[in-house]
Short mmCIF file of C-alpha atoms and ligand atoms in Angstrom, two decimals:
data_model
loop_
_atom_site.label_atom_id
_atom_site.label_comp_id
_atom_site.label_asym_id
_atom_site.label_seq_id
_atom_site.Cartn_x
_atom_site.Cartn_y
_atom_site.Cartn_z
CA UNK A 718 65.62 -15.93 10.26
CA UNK A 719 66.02 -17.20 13.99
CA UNK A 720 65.95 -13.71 16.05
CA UNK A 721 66.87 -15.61 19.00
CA UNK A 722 70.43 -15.63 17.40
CA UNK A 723 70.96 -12.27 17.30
CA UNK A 724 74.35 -11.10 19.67
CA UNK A 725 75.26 -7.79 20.83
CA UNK A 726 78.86 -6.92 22.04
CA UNK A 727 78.12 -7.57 25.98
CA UNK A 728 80.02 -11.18 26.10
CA UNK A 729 82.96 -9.99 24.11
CA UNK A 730 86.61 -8.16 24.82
CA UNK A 731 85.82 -5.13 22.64
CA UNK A 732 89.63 -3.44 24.48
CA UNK A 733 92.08 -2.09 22.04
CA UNK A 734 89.68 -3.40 19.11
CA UNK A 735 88.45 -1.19 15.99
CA UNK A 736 84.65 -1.30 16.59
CA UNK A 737 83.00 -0.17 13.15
CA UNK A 738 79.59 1.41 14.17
CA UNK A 739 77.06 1.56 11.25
CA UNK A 740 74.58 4.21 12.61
CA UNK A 741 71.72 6.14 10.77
CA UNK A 742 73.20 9.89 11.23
CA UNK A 743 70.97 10.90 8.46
CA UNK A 744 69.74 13.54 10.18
CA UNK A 745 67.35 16.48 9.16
CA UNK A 746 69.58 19.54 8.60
CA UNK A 747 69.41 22.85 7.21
CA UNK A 748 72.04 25.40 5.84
CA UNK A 749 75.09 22.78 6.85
CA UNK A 750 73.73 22.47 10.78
CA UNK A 751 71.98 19.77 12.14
CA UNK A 752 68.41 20.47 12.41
CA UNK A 753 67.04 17.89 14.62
CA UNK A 754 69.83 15.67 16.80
CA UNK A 755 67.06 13.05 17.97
CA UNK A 756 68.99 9.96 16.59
CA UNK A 757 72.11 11.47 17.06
CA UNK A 758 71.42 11.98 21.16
CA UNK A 759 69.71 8.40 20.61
CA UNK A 760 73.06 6.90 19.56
CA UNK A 761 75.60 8.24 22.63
CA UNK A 762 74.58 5.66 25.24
CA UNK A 763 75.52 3.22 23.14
CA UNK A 764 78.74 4.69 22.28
CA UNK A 765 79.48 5.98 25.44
CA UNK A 766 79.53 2.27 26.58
CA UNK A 767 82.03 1.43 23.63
CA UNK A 768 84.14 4.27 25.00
CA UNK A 769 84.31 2.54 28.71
CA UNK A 770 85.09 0.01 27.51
CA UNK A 771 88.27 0.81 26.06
CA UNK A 772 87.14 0.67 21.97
CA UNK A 773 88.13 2.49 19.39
CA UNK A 774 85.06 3.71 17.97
CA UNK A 775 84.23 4.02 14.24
CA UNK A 776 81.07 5.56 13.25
CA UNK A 777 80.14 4.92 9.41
CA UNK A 778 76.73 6.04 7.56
CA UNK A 779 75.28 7.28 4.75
CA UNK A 780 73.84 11.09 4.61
CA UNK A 781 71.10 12.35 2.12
CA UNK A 782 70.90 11.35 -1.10
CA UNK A 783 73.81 11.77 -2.85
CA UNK A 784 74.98 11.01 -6.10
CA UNK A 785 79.02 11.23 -6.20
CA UNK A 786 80.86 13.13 -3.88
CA UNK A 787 78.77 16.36 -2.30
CA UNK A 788 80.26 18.77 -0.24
CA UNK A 789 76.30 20.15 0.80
CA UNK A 790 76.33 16.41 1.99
CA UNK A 791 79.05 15.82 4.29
CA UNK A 792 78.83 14.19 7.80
CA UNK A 793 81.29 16.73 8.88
CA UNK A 794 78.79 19.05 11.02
CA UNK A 795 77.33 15.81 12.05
CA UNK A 796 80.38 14.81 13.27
CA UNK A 797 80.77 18.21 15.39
CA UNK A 798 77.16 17.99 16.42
CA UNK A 799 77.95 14.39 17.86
CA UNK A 800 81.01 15.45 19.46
CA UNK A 801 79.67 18.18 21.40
CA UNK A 802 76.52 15.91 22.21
CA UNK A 803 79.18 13.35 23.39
CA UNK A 804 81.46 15.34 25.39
CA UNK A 805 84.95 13.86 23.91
CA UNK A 806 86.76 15.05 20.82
CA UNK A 807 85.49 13.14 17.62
CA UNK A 808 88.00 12.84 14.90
CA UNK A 809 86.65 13.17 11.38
CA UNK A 810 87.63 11.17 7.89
CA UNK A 811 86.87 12.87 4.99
CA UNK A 812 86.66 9.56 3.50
CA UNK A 813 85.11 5.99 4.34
CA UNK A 814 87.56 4.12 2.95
CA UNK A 815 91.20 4.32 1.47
CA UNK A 816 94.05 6.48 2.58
CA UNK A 817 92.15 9.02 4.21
CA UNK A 818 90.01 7.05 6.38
CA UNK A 819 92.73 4.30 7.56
CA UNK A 820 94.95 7.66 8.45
CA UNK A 821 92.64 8.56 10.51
CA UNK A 822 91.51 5.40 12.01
CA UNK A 823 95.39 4.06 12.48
CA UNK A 824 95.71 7.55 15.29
CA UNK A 825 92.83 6.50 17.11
CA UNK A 826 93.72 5.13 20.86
CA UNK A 827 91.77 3.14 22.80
CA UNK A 828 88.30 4.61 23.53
CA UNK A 829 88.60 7.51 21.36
CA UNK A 830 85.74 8.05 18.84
CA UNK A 831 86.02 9.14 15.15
CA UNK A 832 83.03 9.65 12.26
CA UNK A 833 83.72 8.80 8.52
CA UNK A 834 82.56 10.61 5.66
CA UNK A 835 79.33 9.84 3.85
CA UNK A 836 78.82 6.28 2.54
CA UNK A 837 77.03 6.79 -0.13
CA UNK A 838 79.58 9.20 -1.90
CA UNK A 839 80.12 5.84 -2.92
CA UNK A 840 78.40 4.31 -5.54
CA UNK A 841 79.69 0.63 -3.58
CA UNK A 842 77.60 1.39 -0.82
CA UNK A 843 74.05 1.18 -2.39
CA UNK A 844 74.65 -1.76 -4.94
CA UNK A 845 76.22 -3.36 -2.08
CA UNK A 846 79.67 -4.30 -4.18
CA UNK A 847 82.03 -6.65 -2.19
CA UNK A 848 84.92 -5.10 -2.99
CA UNK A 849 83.72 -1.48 -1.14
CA UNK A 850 82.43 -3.92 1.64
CA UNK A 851 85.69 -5.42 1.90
CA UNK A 852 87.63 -1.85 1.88
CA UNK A 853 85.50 -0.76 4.74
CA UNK A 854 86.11 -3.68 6.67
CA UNK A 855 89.93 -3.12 6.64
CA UNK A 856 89.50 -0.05 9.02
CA UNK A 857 87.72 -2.75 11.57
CA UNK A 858 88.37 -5.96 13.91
CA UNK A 859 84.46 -5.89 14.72
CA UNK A 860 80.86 -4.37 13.24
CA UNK A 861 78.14 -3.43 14.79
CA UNK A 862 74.65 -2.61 13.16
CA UNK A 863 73.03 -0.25 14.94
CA UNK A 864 70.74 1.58 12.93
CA UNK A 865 67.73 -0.94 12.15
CA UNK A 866 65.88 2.10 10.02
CA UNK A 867 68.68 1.39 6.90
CA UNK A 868 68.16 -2.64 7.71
CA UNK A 869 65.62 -2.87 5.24
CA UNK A 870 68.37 -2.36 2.36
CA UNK A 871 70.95 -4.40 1.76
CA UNK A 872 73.78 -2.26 1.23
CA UNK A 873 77.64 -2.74 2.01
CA UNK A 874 77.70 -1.44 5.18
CA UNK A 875 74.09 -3.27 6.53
CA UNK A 876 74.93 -6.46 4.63
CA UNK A 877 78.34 -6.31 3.15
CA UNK A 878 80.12 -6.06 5.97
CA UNK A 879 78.63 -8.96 7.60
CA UNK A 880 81.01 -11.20 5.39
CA UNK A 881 84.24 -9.70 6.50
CA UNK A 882 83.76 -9.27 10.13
CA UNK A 883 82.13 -10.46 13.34
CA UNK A 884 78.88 -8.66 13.30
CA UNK A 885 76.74 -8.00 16.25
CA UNK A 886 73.57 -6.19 17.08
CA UNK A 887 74.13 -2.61 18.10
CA UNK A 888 72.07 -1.46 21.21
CA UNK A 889 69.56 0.61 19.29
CA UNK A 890 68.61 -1.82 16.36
CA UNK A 891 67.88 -4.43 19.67
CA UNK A 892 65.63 -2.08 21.25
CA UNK A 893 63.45 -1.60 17.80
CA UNK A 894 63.40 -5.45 17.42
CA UNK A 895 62.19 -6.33 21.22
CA UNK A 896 59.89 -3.61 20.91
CA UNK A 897 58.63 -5.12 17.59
CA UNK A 898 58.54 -8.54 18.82
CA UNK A 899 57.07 -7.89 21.56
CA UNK A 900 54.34 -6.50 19.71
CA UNK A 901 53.59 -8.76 16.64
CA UNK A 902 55.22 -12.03 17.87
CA UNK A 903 54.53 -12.75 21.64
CA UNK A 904 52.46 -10.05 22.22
CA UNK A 905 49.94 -9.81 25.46
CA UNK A 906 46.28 -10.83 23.56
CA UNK A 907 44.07 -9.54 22.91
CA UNK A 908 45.87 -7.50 20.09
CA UNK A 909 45.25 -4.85 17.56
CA UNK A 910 46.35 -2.99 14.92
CA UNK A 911 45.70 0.67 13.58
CA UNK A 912 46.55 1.52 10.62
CA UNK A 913 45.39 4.61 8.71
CA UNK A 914 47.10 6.98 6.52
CA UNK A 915 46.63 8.24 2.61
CA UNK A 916 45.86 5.26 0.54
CA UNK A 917 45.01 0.78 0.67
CA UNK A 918 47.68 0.38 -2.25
CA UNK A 919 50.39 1.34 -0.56
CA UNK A 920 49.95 -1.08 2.45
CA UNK A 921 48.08 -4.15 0.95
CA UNK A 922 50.84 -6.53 2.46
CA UNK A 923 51.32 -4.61 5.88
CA UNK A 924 46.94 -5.02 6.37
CA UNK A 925 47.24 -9.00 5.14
CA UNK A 926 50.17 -9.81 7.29
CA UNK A 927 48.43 -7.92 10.14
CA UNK A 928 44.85 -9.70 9.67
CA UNK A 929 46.42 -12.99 10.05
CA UNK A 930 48.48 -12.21 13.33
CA UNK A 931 45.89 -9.67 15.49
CA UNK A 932 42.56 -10.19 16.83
CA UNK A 933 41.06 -6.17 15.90
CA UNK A 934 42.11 -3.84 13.09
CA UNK A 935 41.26 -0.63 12.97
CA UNK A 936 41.36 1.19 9.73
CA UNK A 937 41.02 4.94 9.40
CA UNK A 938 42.45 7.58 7.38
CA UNK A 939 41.69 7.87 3.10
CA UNK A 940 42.52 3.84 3.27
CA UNK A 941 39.19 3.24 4.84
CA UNK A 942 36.90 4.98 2.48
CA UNK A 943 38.17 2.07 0.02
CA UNK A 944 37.13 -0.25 2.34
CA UNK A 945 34.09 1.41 3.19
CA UNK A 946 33.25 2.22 -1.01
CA UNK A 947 34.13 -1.96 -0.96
CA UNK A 948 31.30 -2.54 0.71
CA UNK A 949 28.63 -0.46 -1.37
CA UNK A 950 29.09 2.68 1.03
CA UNK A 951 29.24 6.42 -1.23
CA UNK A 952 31.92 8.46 -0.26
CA UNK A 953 31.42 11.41 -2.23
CA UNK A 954 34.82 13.29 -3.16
CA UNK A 955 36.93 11.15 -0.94
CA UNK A 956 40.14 10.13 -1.75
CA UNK A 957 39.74 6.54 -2.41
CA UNK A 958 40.85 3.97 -4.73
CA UNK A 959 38.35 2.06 -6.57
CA UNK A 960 40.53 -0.02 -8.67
CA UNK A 961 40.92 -1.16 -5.04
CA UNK A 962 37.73 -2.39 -4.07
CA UNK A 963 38.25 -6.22 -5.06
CA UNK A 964 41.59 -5.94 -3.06
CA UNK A 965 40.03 -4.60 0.13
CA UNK A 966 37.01 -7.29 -0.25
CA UNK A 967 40.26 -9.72 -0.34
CA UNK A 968 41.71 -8.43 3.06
CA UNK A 969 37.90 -8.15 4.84
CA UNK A 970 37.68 -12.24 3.63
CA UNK A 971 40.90 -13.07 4.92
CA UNK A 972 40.31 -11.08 8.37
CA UNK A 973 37.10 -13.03 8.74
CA UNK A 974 38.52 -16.68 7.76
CA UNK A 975 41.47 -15.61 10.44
CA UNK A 976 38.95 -14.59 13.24
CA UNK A 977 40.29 -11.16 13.13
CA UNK A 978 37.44 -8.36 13.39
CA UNK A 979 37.60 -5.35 11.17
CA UNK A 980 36.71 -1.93 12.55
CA UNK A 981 36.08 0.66 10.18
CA UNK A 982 34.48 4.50 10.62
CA UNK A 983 30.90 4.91 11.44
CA UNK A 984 30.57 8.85 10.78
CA UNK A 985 32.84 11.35 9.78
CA UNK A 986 34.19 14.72 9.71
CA UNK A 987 33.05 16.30 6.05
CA UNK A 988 34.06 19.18 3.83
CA UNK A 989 34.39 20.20 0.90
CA UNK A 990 37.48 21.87 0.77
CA UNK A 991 40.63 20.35 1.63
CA UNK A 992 42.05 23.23 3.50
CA UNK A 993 42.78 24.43 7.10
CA UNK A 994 39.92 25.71 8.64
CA UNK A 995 37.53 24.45 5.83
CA UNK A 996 33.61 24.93 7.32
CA UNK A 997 33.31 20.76 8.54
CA UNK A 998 30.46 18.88 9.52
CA UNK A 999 29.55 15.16 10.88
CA UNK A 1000 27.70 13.14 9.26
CA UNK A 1001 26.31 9.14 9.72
CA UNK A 1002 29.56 7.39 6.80
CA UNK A 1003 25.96 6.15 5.01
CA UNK A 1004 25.13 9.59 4.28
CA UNK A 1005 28.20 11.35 2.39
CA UNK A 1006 27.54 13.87 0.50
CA UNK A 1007 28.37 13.41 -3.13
CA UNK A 1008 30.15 16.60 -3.64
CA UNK A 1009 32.09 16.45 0.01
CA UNK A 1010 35.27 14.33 1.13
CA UNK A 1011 35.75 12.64 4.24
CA UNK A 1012 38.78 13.95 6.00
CA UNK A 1013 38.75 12.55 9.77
CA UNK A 1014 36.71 9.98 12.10
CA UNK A 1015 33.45 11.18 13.23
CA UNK A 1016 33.28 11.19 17.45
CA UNK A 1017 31.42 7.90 17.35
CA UNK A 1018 33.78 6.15 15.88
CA UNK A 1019 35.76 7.64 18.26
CA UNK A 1020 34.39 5.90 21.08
CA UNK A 1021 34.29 3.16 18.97
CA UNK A 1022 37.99 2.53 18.80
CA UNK A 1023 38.28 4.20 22.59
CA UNK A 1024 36.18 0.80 23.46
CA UNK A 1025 38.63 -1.03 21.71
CA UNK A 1026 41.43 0.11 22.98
CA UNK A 1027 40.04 -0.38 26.26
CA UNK A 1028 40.30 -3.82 25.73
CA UNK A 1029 43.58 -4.27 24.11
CA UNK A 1030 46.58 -5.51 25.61
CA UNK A 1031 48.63 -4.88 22.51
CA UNK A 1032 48.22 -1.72 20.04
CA UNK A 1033 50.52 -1.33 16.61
CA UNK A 1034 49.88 1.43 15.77
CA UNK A 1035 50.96 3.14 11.19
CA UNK A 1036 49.16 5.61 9.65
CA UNK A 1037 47.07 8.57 11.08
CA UNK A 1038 43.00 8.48 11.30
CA UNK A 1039 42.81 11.75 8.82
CA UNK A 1040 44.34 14.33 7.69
CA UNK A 1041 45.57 15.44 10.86
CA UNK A 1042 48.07 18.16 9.60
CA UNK A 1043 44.80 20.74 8.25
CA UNK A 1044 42.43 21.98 11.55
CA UNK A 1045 39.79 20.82 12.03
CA UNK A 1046 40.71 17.26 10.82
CA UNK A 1047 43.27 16.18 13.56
CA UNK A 1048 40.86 15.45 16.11
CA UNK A 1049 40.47 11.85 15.57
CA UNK A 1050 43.65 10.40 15.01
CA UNK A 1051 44.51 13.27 18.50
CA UNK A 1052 42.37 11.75 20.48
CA UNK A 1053 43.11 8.11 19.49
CA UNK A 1054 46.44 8.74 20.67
CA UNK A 1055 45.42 10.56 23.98
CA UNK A 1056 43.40 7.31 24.46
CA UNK A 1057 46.49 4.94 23.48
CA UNK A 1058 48.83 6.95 25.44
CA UNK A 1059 46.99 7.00 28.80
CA UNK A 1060 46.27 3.57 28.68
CA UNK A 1061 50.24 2.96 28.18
CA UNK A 1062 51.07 5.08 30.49
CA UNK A 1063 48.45 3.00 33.62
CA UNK A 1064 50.01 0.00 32.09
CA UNK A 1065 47.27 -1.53 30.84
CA UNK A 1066 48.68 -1.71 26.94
CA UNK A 1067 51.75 -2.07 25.22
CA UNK A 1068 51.51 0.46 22.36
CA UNK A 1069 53.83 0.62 19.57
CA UNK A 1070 53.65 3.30 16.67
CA UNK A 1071 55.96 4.08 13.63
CA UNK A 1072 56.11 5.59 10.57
CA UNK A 1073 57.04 9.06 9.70
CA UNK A 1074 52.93 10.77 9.58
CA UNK A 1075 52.43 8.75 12.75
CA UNK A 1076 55.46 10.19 14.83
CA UNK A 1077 54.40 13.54 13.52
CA UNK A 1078 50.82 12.92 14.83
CA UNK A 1079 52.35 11.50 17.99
CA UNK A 1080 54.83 14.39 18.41
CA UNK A 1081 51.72 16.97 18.18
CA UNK A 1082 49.31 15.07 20.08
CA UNK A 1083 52.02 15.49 22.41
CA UNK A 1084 52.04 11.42 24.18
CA UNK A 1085 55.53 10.11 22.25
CA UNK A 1086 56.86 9.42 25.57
CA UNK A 1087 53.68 7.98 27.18
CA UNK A 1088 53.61 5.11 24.40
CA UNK A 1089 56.13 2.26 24.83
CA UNK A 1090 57.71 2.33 21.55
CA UNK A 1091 57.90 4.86 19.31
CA UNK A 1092 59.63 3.82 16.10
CA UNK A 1093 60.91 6.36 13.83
CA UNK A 1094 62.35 3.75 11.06
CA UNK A 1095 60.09 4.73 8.27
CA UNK A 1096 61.09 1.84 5.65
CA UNK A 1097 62.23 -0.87 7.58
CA UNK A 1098 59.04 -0.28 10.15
CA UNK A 1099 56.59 -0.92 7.75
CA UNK A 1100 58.49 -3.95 5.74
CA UNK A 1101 58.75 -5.43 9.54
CA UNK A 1102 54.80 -5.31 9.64
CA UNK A 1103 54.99 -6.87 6.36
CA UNK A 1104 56.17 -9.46 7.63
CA UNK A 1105 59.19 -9.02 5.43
CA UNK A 1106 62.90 -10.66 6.56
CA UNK A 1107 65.06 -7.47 6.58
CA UNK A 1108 68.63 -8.06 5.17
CA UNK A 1109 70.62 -5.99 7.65
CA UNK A 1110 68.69 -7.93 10.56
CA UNK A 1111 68.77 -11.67 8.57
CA UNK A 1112 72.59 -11.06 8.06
CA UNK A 1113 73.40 -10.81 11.53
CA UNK A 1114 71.33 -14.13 12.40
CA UNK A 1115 73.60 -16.11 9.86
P1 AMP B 618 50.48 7.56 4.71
O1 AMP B 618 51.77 8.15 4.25
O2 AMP B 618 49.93 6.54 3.79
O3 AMP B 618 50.55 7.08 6.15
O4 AMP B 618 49.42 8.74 4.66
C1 AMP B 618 49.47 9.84 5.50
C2 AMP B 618 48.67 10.95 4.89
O5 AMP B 618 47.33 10.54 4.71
C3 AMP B 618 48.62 12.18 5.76
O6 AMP B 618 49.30 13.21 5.10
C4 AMP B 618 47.12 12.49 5.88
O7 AMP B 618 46.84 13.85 5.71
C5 AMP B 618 46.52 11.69 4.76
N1 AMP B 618 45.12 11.33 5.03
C6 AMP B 618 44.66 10.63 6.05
N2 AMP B 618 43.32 10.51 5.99
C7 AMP B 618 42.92 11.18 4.89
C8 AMP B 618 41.65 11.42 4.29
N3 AMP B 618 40.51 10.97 4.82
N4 AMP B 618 41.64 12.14 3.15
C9 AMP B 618 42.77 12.60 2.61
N5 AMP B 618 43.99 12.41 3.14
C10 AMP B 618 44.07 11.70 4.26
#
């Protein structure tokens, strides 16, 4: 896959054309209103510039989990939520394809804007069947993929549709990718990597991919105690993963035959509860307690990473430190991404974060908007730092 080849719409006559916009509008919601309008504010620039430029405007995606048609599930208020966001009527198709949709489609004039009922209500859209691809491509002259958090699936309308019509890159799904490159394939050395979060099984192929391409990596969070138990240290009642050992052994090899130094906890925050305001203490990570659990980096380590960071150009940053979301145990992965942030925001480091915990973490550390990328593609984030091809993203290079 040759990102280089990717195009957006800038070099072409979008005027009187049917611009089919796959977006992620999967937004949280809650009795039938939308909850949280991030992506949906996220998306008007780029449809705003669609607008001006005289398109008619198409805006397809898929909404929950559906299975069949599902009124609790319809893109209608996200439609209204858009439109209001937007400032400009937006029409609404209670269907993506057929009748319904091209009725609505066929009265759009230039530069108007309309939404299309939930994708998924058909069962095309997630086995990716040519046939719904094709139907969905008669309501367009052009696509546009702009929502690189579904790219890591190949359904009709991330891959399908990239066999009926021109296909471009949509503004958003550029952004994620620069910000990505920039960060695992040209980055500014020297580089690292955090990554934290509940558990080594879940992200064996994000830490080998990472060990061969950055010079530190940080591990925190439950996922370290494996690496830690790996190496003969007693955790206690951690969470770890035993089973695991060999395969975090594997990774600490590979990180030393690639140059790349590991950096893993050298105290910790105990307890022996796993709830808020559970009585804590610090401890040296060689003397655990056999009856406690680690739940957070100690303050050395702390400085530890600080020093790190310090010396970083580059920061990718999955997975929090502990268990951030019960007091007292937030402090590390906090302070972490105070440290990250304010070195961002000097610009002495590129830092880019993603996953869901991570944005959460980021979001109450309060520094999102102090770090220079803050991806909130779940999935396809962490099957990019797997060094994974994506098929939404690999069908537009074709
Ligand atoms: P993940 O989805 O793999 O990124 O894991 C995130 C979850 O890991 C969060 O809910 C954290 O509370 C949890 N977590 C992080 N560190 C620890 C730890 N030391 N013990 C238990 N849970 C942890």
């Amino acid at each position: 896959m040759n990102l280089d080849k990717l195009k957006t719409t800038d070099g072409i006559d979008v005027a009187g054309k049917r611009v089919i916009v796959r977006a992620d509008l999967n937004v949280p919601a809650k009795d039938g209103r939308v909850a949280d309008a991030t992506r949906i504010e996220r998306l008007v620039p780029g449809l705003k510039a669609l607008v001006s430029r005289g398109a008619k405007v198409i805006v397809i995606s898929h909404f929950g989990r559906p299975k069949g048609v599902d009124p609790e599930l319809s893109l209608r208020p996200v439609a209204e939520a858009l439109q209001k966001l937007i400032g400009q009527p937006v029409s609404f198709g209670e269907d993506c394809i057929g009748e319904r949709a091209a009725t609505v489609v066929n009265s759009l004039h230039d530069g108007d804007i309309a939404v299309l009922e939930n994708l998924r209500f058909h069962k095309g859209e997630e086995k990716n069947d040519p046939e719904f691809a094709a139907e969905l491509a008669k309501l367009g002259d052009v696509f546009v993929e702009d929502a690189f958090s579904c790219a890591h699936r190949a359904h009709a309308s991330t891959e399908g549709l990239t066999h009926h019509l021109p296909s471009y890159a949509g503004p958003l799904l550029m952004e994620e990718i620069n910000a990505l490159r920039t960060a695992l394939e040209k980055p500014k050395r020297p580089t690292a990597a955090v990554v934290g979060g509940a558990k080594v099984s879940t992200k064996i192929t994000v830490l080998t991919n990472l060990v061969a391409k950055v010079d530190k990596l940080i591990i925190g969070g439950g996922m370290a105690n494996t690496f830690l138990q790996a190496q003969g240290v007693m955790v206690g009642k951690s969470l770890a993963e035993p089973e695991f050992n060999a395969t975090a052994r594997d990774i600490l090899a590979e990180a030393q035959k690639n140059g790349c130094e590991i950096v893993l906890p050298v105290d910790a925050v105990i307890a022996r509860e796993f709830k808020e305001g559970a009585a804590s203490e610090i401890v040296a990570i060689s003397d655990v307690p056999f009856d406690a659990m680690i739940l957070d980096i100690g303050p050395r380590s702390i400085s530890r990473v600080a020093k790190v960071l310090e010396g970083t150009k580059t920061l990718l940053w999955n997975g929090p430190m502990g268990a951030f979301e019960i007091s007292p145990f937030g402090e590390g992965t906090f302070s972490l991404a105070r440290a990250a942030a304010a070195l961002a925001k000097e610009g002495r480091l590129v830092s880019v974060a993603g996953g869901g915990d991570t944005v959460a973490a980021l979001n109450a550390a309060q520094v999102t908007d102090d770090f220079s990328y803050v991806s909130t593609a779940g999935g396809a984030f962490l099957e990019w730092l797997e060094g994974r091809e994506l098929p939404g993203v690999a069908a537009l290079t074709r």
